[in-house]
Amino acid sequence: MPDALCSLSLLLLLTTSFAFTTGCPSRTSAMPTVASTPLLTFLERLQEAALASFGPRNFDPKLYVDLSLKSDIETVERAFADLPKSSNGSVLAGDLEKFIAVHFGGAGDDLVSVQPADFVPEPEGFLPRVKNPAVRAWALQVHALWRNLSRRVDDAVRERPDWHTLLPLPGPVIIPGSRFREVYYWDSYWVIRGLLASKMYATAKAIVTNLVYLLEQYGHVLNGARVYYTNRSQPPLLSAMIRAIYERTHDVEFVMKCLPALLKEHEFWTSGLHQITIQDRQCSHNLSRYYAMWDKPRPESFTIDKESASNISGTSEKQKFYREVASTAESGWDFSTRWMRNPEDFTTLATTSIIPVDLNIYILRMELDISFFGKVAGNHNIAKHFLEASKAREKAVSTIFWNERMGQWHDYWLGNSSSCMEGQHWDAAKQNQNVFASNFIPLWIDVFNSDKNLVDKVAKSLRSSGLLHPAGIATSLTNSSQQWDFPNGWAPLQHMIAEGLARSGSSEARSLAEDIFIRWIRTNYVGYKKTGTMHEKYDVEKCGEFGGGGEYVPQWPLFTQLLEYGIYMCFNLITTSPSCCATDWFWLVEWRRVGFPGGVWMARRPEDRLPVRD
């Protein structure tokens, strides 16, 4: 233990002295990029060939960069070059199909199904307050999906990494499912919350261990565990995962092992091109932005990005656009009008010129968590330092993002130059005045949801924002055909906002949280009864209808908020009708997990009606 504490103190000195004093790189320094690999370069060519041969109908570009080689890349390239071509230069569909079958393993074949060692069909103490048979059966069906989503990376990936785009990982993984065949960063937070509700603590720790491994290997937690994701991260929720596990297990040794990695991640997000300094009349504020290390088409969407950039002239302009696309993917909100200068023009993406509210809330949460972990580990220097860092960021969030008139926190647009060498001076006019669900994410952390007057003002703003709909909170007010816009609702946003409201001391906010929880769980349940699957996004205007838009067909990975939120529907004689109208229904709500004392609450709400059988 003393050696570990000494190491942590040394690492703290090395990292924080850099992270809090370093400005942006000089204007003459090259913009950072991550190198590609020979396999990835070839698979991009294969992706283009497949689009030309098979056509755009049901075409998924990601499929082709998830393939693994059966022999060395030189042999495969020669075989590809020898394929007969049609008059327009494309390969005949039949010939390309045979070529892929001969030379490649299937997408996802380099992951092996495994049974989680800590899975049991009905864990002891699982959702004890949920008594309704239909609802309990649903919860257990969702719980059982852990067996379908558990994998380990095949040994062949470690033996021949140059044959795979999948990255080796030390432990078992939980994949989202469908086309998402690998681990993803911020998805893992909700996976872990669900695993903890299922009493699968060892599996939850293994997920964190894998993410820490990626952080140690690459200097940041990757967007996902693929070679083509090494150029960017995702919303930094690693500390929140560790905190959630610690609160269930009180495993001090686990915290000690993870703490050095958290210091490294904090450095990644608070230095170099990620950090921006904004000067107001009183002081300077250090905040963070998304900035991917990539200026080419994303390999997993290579053909899509090239088409999007087809009308952009000039190499440097295209490189800038590609960096903006990758940086938007780093945000997790890919894509949304939130990041566009012109909502009608996708090529006006300008994510690196925006300081996002939610990213800085995640980093503030990280700083609070690291301070807490410092106390757990007995390292008071870390605890004190990161508490001070959190207070500085809290002040920055309140100064730069808060809009008193609207009762929301707004993203902040940088000036024409996104370099902080010249300095950025705060200007109220640079706040993005448009309404997004992210404007309410600060409620998620206690430093904001503990202020009753503030919470009441924000809750009132949310009610009148136009975001609340029969099936949940819309992501934005703009119907753009992008998946992180109206009318789509996403589980992470429902969770963070509603949990923050529920944890507050405001009765009005807690009532609003209850309403959001009910709407979201209801649409999940009705959708599940209709389709037999859980979907990644839902149409907030239509109960039980999954969402759409974006660059791939709607997916149905397991978003495990249903197991963790502690709120489950229980209404009389549930029917699978897609309608959300009927004469009478009941809700059973277990509030304990989201901060409501008293356990069970049963209510009759005739103004919100669900179908019932006579």
PDB file of C-alpha atoms in Angstrom, residues 159-359:
ATOM      1  CA  GLU A 159      -1.186 -13.881 -31.924  1.00  0.00           C
ATOM      2  CA  ARG A 160      -1.650 -12.013 -35.240  1.00  0.00           C
ATOM      3  CA  PRO A 161      -2.874  -8.472 -34.467  1.00  0.00           C
ATOM      4  CA  ASP A 162      -1.969  -7.381 -38.016  1.00  0.00           C
ATOM      5  CA  TRP A 163      -4.726  -9.666 -39.340  1.00  0.00           C
ATOM      6  CA  HIS A 164      -7.464  -8.000 -37.311  1.00  0.00           C
ATOM      7  CA  THR A 165      -8.959  -4.577 -36.701  1.00  0.00           C
ATOM      8  CA  LEU A 166     -10.272  -5.858 -33.364  1.00  0.00           C
ATOM      9  CA  LEU A 167      -7.935  -5.014 -30.494  1.00  0.00           C
ATOM     10  CA  PRO A 168      -6.827  -7.577 -27.898  1.00  0.00           C
ATOM     11  CA  LEU A 169      -8.231  -7.110 -24.391  1.00  0.00           C
ATOM     12  CA  PRO A 170      -7.244  -8.803 -21.135  1.00  0.00           C
ATOM     13  CA  GLY A 171     -10.717  -9.762 -19.935  1.00  0.00           C
ATOM     14  CA  PRO A 172     -14.210 -10.737 -21.075  1.00  0.00           C
ATOM     15  CA  VAL A 173     -16.403  -8.054 -22.631  1.00  0.00           C
ATOM     16  CA  ILE A 174     -20.043  -7.104 -22.985  1.00  0.00           C
ATOM     17  CA  ILE A 175     -20.858  -5.893 -26.489  1.00  0.00           C
ATOM     18  CA  PRO A 176     -23.822  -3.633 -27.304  1.00  0.00           C
ATOM     19  CA  GLY A 177     -25.010  -6.070 -29.978  1.00  0.00           C
ATOM     20  CA  SER A 178     -26.163  -5.987 -33.612  1.00  0.00           C
ATOM     21  CA  ARG A 179     -23.597  -4.171 -35.843  1.00  0.00           C
ATOM     22  CA  PHE A 180     -21.673  -3.040 -32.756  1.00  0.00           C
ATOM     23  CA  ARG A 181     -19.441  -6.074 -32.296  1.00  0.00           C
ATOM     24  CA  GLU A 182     -16.868  -4.519 -29.988  1.00  0.00           C
ATOM     25  CA  VAL A 183     -16.589  -2.696 -26.676  1.00  0.00           C
ATOM     26  CA  TYR A 184     -17.574   0.990 -26.664  1.00  0.00           C
ATOM     27  CA  TYR A 185     -16.468   3.550 -24.124  1.00  0.00           C
ATOM     28  CA  TRP A 186     -19.386   5.566 -22.851  1.00  0.00           C
ATOM     29  CA  ASP A 187     -21.920   2.769 -23.489  1.00  0.00           C
ATOM     30  CA  SER A 188     -19.963   0.805 -20.889  1.00  0.00           C
ATOM     31  CA  TYR A 189     -21.146   3.096 -18.088  1.00  0.00           C
ATOM     32  CA  TRP A 190     -24.748   1.974 -18.534  1.00  0.00           C
ATOM     33  CA  VAL A 191     -23.688  -1.611 -19.122  1.00  0.00           C
ATOM     34  CA  ILE A 192     -21.952  -1.489 -15.745  1.00  0.00           C
ATOM     35  CA  ARG A 193     -24.956   0.076 -14.038  1.00  0.00           C
ATOM     36  CA  GLY A 194     -27.056  -2.799 -15.366  1.00  0.00           C
ATOM     37  CA  LEU A 195     -24.482  -5.415 -14.358  1.00  0.00           C
ATOM     38  CA  LEU A 196     -24.449  -4.055 -10.824  1.00  0.00           C
ATOM     39  CA  ALA A 197     -28.234  -4.327 -10.659  1.00  0.00           C
ATOM     40  CA  SER A 198     -27.783  -7.943 -11.800  1.00  0.00           C
ATOM     41  CA  LYS A 199     -25.204  -8.518  -9.014  1.00  0.00           C
ATOM     42  CA  MET A 200     -22.522  -9.265 -11.637  1.00  0.00           C
ATOM     43  CA  TYR A 201     -19.700  -7.409  -9.922  1.00  0.00           C
ATOM     44  CA  ALA A 202     -16.824  -9.409 -11.407  1.00  0.00           C
ATOM     45  CA  THR A 203     -18.031  -8.790 -14.962  1.00  0.00           C
ATOM     46  CA  ALA A 204     -18.410  -5.077 -14.212  1.00  0.00           C
ATOM     47  CA  LYS A 205     -14.830  -4.903 -12.913  1.00  0.00           C
ATOM     48  CA  ALA A 206     -13.575  -6.755 -16.005  1.00  0.00           C
ATOM     49  CA  ILE A 207     -15.086  -4.075 -18.250  1.00  0.00           C
ATOM     50  CA  VAL A 208     -13.251  -1.351 -16.343  1.00  0.00           C
ATOM     51  CA  THR A 209     -10.034  -3.394 -16.458  1.00  0.00           C
ATOM     52  CA  ASN A 210     -10.332  -3.548 -20.261  1.00  0.00           C
ATOM     53  CA  LEU A 211     -10.860   0.208 -20.540  1.00  0.00           C
ATOM     54  CA  VAL A 212      -7.912   0.895 -18.245  1.00  0.00           C
ATOM     55  CA  TYR A 213      -5.811  -1.399 -20.442  1.00  0.00           C
ATOM     56  CA  LEU A 214      -6.738   0.639 -23.531  1.00  0.00           C
ATOM     57  CA  LEU A 215      -5.929   3.855 -21.688  1.00  0.00           C
ATOM     58  CA  GLU A 216      -2.510   2.560 -20.692  1.00  0.00           C
ATOM     59  CA  GLN A 217      -1.789   1.347 -24.227  1.00  0.00           C
ATOM     60  CA  TYR A 218      -2.945   4.433 -26.151  1.00  0.00           C
ATOM     61  CA  GLY A 219      -2.949   7.305 -23.652  1.00  0.00           C
ATOM     62  CA  HIS A 220      -6.733   7.613 -23.700  1.00  0.00           C
ATOM     63  CA  VAL A 221      -9.764   5.352 -23.527  1.00  0.00           C
ATOM     64  CA  LEU A 222     -10.681   4.607 -27.120  1.00  0.00           C
ATOM     65  CA  ASN A 223     -14.057   5.263 -28.696  1.00  0.00           C
ATOM     66  CA  GLY A 224     -14.168   1.471 -29.146  1.00  0.00           C
ATOM     67  CA  ALA A 225     -11.851  -1.515 -29.173  1.00  0.00           C
ATOM     68  CA  ARG A 226     -10.946  -1.379 -32.869  1.00  0.00           C
ATOM     69  CA  VAL A 227      -7.845  -0.135 -34.649  1.00  0.00           C
ATOM     70  CA  TYR A 228      -9.954   2.451 -36.455  1.00  0.00           C
ATOM     71  CA  TYR A 229     -11.106   3.958 -33.125  1.00  0.00           C
ATOM     72  CA  THR A 230      -7.608   4.740 -31.818  1.00  0.00           C
ATOM     73  CA  ASN A 231      -7.848   8.279 -33.228  1.00  0.00           C
ATOM     74  CA  ARG A 232     -10.423   9.472 -30.692  1.00  0.00           C
ATOM     75  CA  SER A 233     -12.028   8.893 -27.328  1.00  0.00           C
ATOM     76  CA  GLN A 234     -15.637   9.259 -26.180  1.00  0.00           C
ATOM     77  CA  PRO A 235     -17.392  11.039 -23.293  1.00  0.00           C
ATOM     78  CA  PRO A 236     -15.120  10.315 -20.289  1.00  0.00           C
ATOM     79  CA  LEU A 237     -17.183   8.282 -17.840  1.00  0.00           C
ATOM     80  CA  LEU A 238     -14.494   5.895 -16.575  1.00  0.00           C
ATOM     81  CA  SER A 239     -14.393   7.465 -13.122  1.00  0.00           C
ATOM     82  CA  ALA A 240     -18.188   7.221 -12.866  1.00  0.00           C
ATOM     83  CA  MET A 241     -17.955   3.497 -13.664  1.00  0.00           C
ATOM     84  CA  ILE A 242     -15.354   2.958 -10.963  1.00  0.00           C
ATOM     85  CA  ARG A 243     -17.374   4.997  -8.464  1.00  0.00           C
ATOM     86  CA  ALA A 244     -20.510   2.947  -9.173  1.00  0.00           C
ATOM     87  CA  ILE A 245     -18.597  -0.301  -8.626  1.00  0.00           C
ATOM     88  CA  TYR A 246     -16.984   0.969  -5.435  1.00  0.00           C
ATOM     89  CA  GLU A 247     -20.325   2.030  -3.989  1.00  0.00           C
ATOM     90  CA  ARG A 248     -21.568  -1.552  -4.391  1.00  0.00           C
ATOM     91  CA  THR A 249     -18.414  -3.469  -3.459  1.00  0.00           C
ATOM     92  CA  HIS A 250     -16.287  -1.106  -1.302  1.00  0.00           C
ATOM     93  CA  ASP A 251     -13.268  -2.649  -3.004  1.00  0.00           C
ATOM     94  CA  VAL A 252     -10.406  -0.325  -2.044  1.00  0.00           C
ATOM     95  CA  GLU A 253      -7.794  -2.379  -3.896  1.00  0.00           C
ATOM     96  CA  PHE A 254      -9.789  -2.010  -7.127  1.00  0.00           C
ATOM     97  CA  VAL A 255      -9.832   1.770  -6.680  1.00  0.00           C
ATOM     98  CA  MET A 256      -6.085   1.804  -6.003  1.00  0.00           C
ATOM     99  CA  LYS A 257      -5.394  -0.091  -9.226  1.00  0.00           C
ATOM    100  CA  CYS A 258      -7.530   2.266 -11.307  1.00  0.00           C
ATOM    101  CA  LEU A 259      -6.491   5.605  -9.831  1.00  0.00           C
ATOM    102  CA  PRO A 260      -3.247   6.078 -11.838  1.00  0.00           C
ATOM    103  CA  ALA A 261      -5.212   5.523 -15.046  1.00  0.00           C
ATOM    104  CA  LEU A 262      -7.735   8.168 -14.051  1.00  0.00           C
ATOM    105  CA  LEU A 263      -4.928  10.681 -13.550  1.00  0.00           C
ATOM    106  CA  LYS A 264      -3.707   9.896 -17.053  1.00  0.00           C
ATOM    107  CA  GLU A 265      -7.180  10.291 -18.514  1.00  0.00           C
ATOM    108  CA  HIS A 266      -7.646  13.616 -16.760  1.00  0.00           C
ATOM    109  CA  GLU A 267      -4.410  14.819 -18.329  1.00  0.00           C
ATOM    110  CA  PHE A 268      -5.622  13.764 -21.766  1.00  0.00           C
ATOM    111  CA  TRP A 269      -8.780  15.857 -21.494  1.00  0.00           C
ATOM    112  CA  THR A 270      -7.261  18.914 -19.777  1.00  0.00           C
ATOM    113  CA  SER A 271      -4.147  19.575 -21.845  1.00  0.00           C
ATOM    114  CA  GLY A 272      -3.031  20.189 -25.413  1.00  0.00           C
ATOM    115  CA  LEU A 273      -5.692  20.718 -28.036  1.00  0.00           C
ATOM    116  CA  HIS A 274      -8.498  19.506 -25.802  1.00  0.00           C
ATOM    117  CA  GLN A 275      -8.097  22.444 -23.418  1.00  0.00           C
ATOM    118  CA  ILE A 276      -9.348  25.961 -24.121  1.00  0.00           C
ATOM    119  CA  THR A 277      -8.976  29.002 -21.893  1.00  0.00           C
ATOM    120  CA  ILE A 278     -11.778  31.575 -21.731  1.00  0.00           C
ATOM    121  CA  GLN A 279     -11.110  34.946 -20.116  1.00  0.00           C
ATOM    122  CA  ASP A 280     -13.891  36.903 -18.440  1.00  0.00           C
ATOM    123  CA  ARG A 281     -13.613  40.202 -16.569  1.00  0.00           C
ATOM    124  CA  GLN A 282     -12.372  38.549 -13.391  1.00  0.00           C
ATOM    125  CA  CYS A 283     -10.269  35.521 -14.284  1.00  0.00           C
ATOM    126  CA  SER A 284      -9.361  32.802 -16.762  1.00  0.00           C
ATOM    127  CA  HIS A 285     -11.358  29.567 -17.004  1.00  0.00           C
ATOM    128  CA  ASN A 286      -9.928  26.304 -18.364  1.00  0.00           C
ATOM    129  CA  LEU A 287     -12.484  24.162 -20.149  1.00  0.00           C
ATOM    130  CA  SER A 288     -12.339  21.231 -22.554  1.00  0.00           C
ATOM    131  CA  ARG A 289     -13.575  20.376 -26.027  1.00  0.00           C
ATOM    132  CA  TYR A 290     -13.657  17.378 -28.348  1.00  0.00           C
ATOM    133  CA  TYR A 291     -10.746  17.127 -30.783  1.00  0.00           C
ATOM    134  CA  ALA A 292     -10.043  13.914 -32.709  1.00  0.00           C
ATOM    135  CA  MET A 293      -6.589  12.952 -33.932  1.00  0.00           C
ATOM    136  CA  TRP A 294      -7.771  12.294 -37.478  1.00  0.00           C
ATOM    137  CA  ASP A 295      -8.148  14.232 -40.742  1.00  0.00           C
ATOM    138  CA  LYS A 296      -9.288  11.550 -43.175  1.00  0.00           C
ATOM    139  CA  PRO A 297     -12.573   9.721 -43.764  1.00  0.00           C
ATOM    140  CA  ARG A 298     -13.446   7.504 -40.800  1.00  0.00           C
ATOM    141  CA  PRO A 299     -12.576   3.934 -41.867  1.00  0.00           C
ATOM    142  CA  GLU A 300     -15.848   2.535 -40.485  1.00  0.00           C
ATOM    143  CA  SER A 301     -17.765   5.083 -42.624  1.00  0.00           C
ATOM    144  CA  PHE A 302     -15.166   5.626 -45.332  1.00  0.00           C
ATOM    145  CA  THR A 303     -17.557   5.716 -48.288  1.00  0.00           C
ATOM    146  CA  ILE A 304     -20.071   7.891 -46.422  1.00  0.00           C
ATOM    147  CA  ASP A 305     -17.493  10.495 -45.416  1.00  0.00           C
ATOM    148  CA  LYS A 306     -16.002  10.682 -48.907  1.00  0.00           C
ATOM    149  CA  GLU A 307     -19.451  11.291 -50.347  1.00  0.00           C
ATOM    150  CA  SER A 308     -20.187  13.951 -47.702  1.00  0.00           C
ATOM    151  CA  ALA A 309     -16.967  15.757 -48.644  1.00  0.00           C
ATOM    152  CA  SER A 310     -17.415  15.399 -52.414  1.00  0.00           C
ATOM    153  CA  ASN A 311     -18.436  19.033 -52.888  1.00  0.00           C
ATOM    154  CA  ILE A 312     -15.660  20.438 -50.704  1.00  0.00           C
ATOM    155  CA  SER A 313     -12.804  21.826 -52.746  1.00  0.00           C
ATOM    156  CA  GLY A 314      -9.216  21.758 -51.597  1.00  0.00           C
ATOM    157  CA  THR A 315      -7.271  19.182 -49.630  1.00  0.00           C
ATOM    158  CA  SER A 316      -6.917  21.254 -46.453  1.00  0.00           C
ATOM    159  CA  GLU A 317     -10.662  22.037 -46.402  1.00  0.00           C
ATOM    160  CA  LYS A 318     -11.479  18.340 -46.717  1.00  0.00           C
ATOM    161  CA  GLN A 319      -9.016  17.451 -43.985  1.00  0.00           C
ATOM    162  CA  LYS A 320     -10.653  20.007 -41.698  1.00  0.00           C
ATOM    163  CA  PHE A 321     -14.092  18.581 -42.454  1.00  0.00           C
ATOM    164  CA  TYR A 322     -12.903  15.027 -41.769  1.00  0.00           C
ATOM    165  CA  ARG A 323     -11.441  16.144 -38.437  1.00  0.00           C
ATOM    166  CA  GLU A 324     -14.759  17.736 -37.515  1.00  0.00           C
ATOM    167  CA  VAL A 325     -16.598  14.528 -38.414  1.00  0.00           C
ATOM    168  CA  ALA A 326     -14.265  12.409 -36.257  1.00  0.00           C
ATOM    169  CA  SER A 327     -14.440  14.936 -33.411  1.00  0.00           C
ATOM    170  CA  THR A 328     -18.222  14.767 -33.518  1.00  0.00           C
ATOM    171  CA  ALA A 329     -17.975  10.994 -33.275  1.00  0.00           C
ATOM    172  CA  GLU A 330     -15.792  11.520 -30.196  1.00  0.00           C
ATOM    173  CA  SER A 331     -18.699  13.405 -28.612  1.00  0.00           C
ATOM    174  CA  GLY A 332     -21.003  10.386 -28.841  1.00  0.00           C
ATOM    175  CA  TRP A 333     -23.567  12.663 -30.520  1.00  0.00           C
ATOM    176  CA  ASP A 334     -22.836  11.619 -34.085  1.00  0.00           C
ATOM    177  CA  PHE A 335     -24.577  13.425 -35.616  1.00  0.00           C
ATOM    178  CA  SER A 336     -26.659  16.425 -34.580  1.00  0.00           C
ATOM    179  CA  THR A 337     -27.410  19.986 -35.608  1.00  0.00           C
ATOM    180  CA  ARG A 338     -25.869  20.847 -32.242  1.00  0.00           C
ATOM    181  CA  TRP A 339     -22.469  20.786 -33.964  1.00  0.00           C
ATOM    182  CA  MET A 340     -23.367  22.552 -37.223  1.00  0.00           C
ATOM    183  CA  ARG A 341     -23.023  26.225 -38.051  1.00  0.00           C
ATOM    184  CA  ASN A 342     -25.814  25.746 -40.586  1.00  0.00           C
ATOM    185  CA  PRO A 343     -28.328  23.066 -39.501  1.00  0.00           C
ATOM    186  CA  GLU A 344     -29.177  22.369 -43.130  1.00  0.00           C
ATOM    187  CA  ASP A 345     -25.591  21.776 -44.244  1.00  0.00           C
ATOM    188  CA  PHE A 346     -23.749  18.763 -42.822  1.00  0.00           C
ATOM    189  CA  THR A 347     -20.414  20.071 -44.116  1.00  0.00           C
ATOM    190  CA  THR A 348     -20.639  22.969 -41.640  1.00  0.00           C
ATOM    191  CA  LEU A 349     -19.822  20.668 -38.711  1.00  0.00           C
ATOM    192  CA  ALA A 350     -17.652  22.677 -36.308  1.00  0.00           C
ATOM    193  CA  THR A 351     -17.366  20.535 -33.190  1.00  0.00           C
ATOM    194  CA  THR A 352     -13.807  21.614 -32.414  1.00  0.00           C
ATOM    195  CA  SER A 353     -15.069  25.207 -32.264  1.00  0.00           C
ATOM    196  CA  ILE A 354     -17.569  24.389 -29.531  1.00  0.00           C
ATOM    197  CA  ILE A 355     -16.992  24.014 -25.798  1.00  0.00           C
ATOM    198  CA  PRO A 356     -19.688  21.496 -24.835  1.00  0.00           C
ATOM    199  CA  VAL A 357     -21.624  21.685 -21.580  1.00  0.00           C
ATOM    200  CA  ASP A 358     -21.849  17.931 -21.088  1.00  0.00           C
ATOM    201  CA  LEU A 359     -18.159  17.153 -21.726  1.00  0.00           C
TER     202      LEU A 359
END
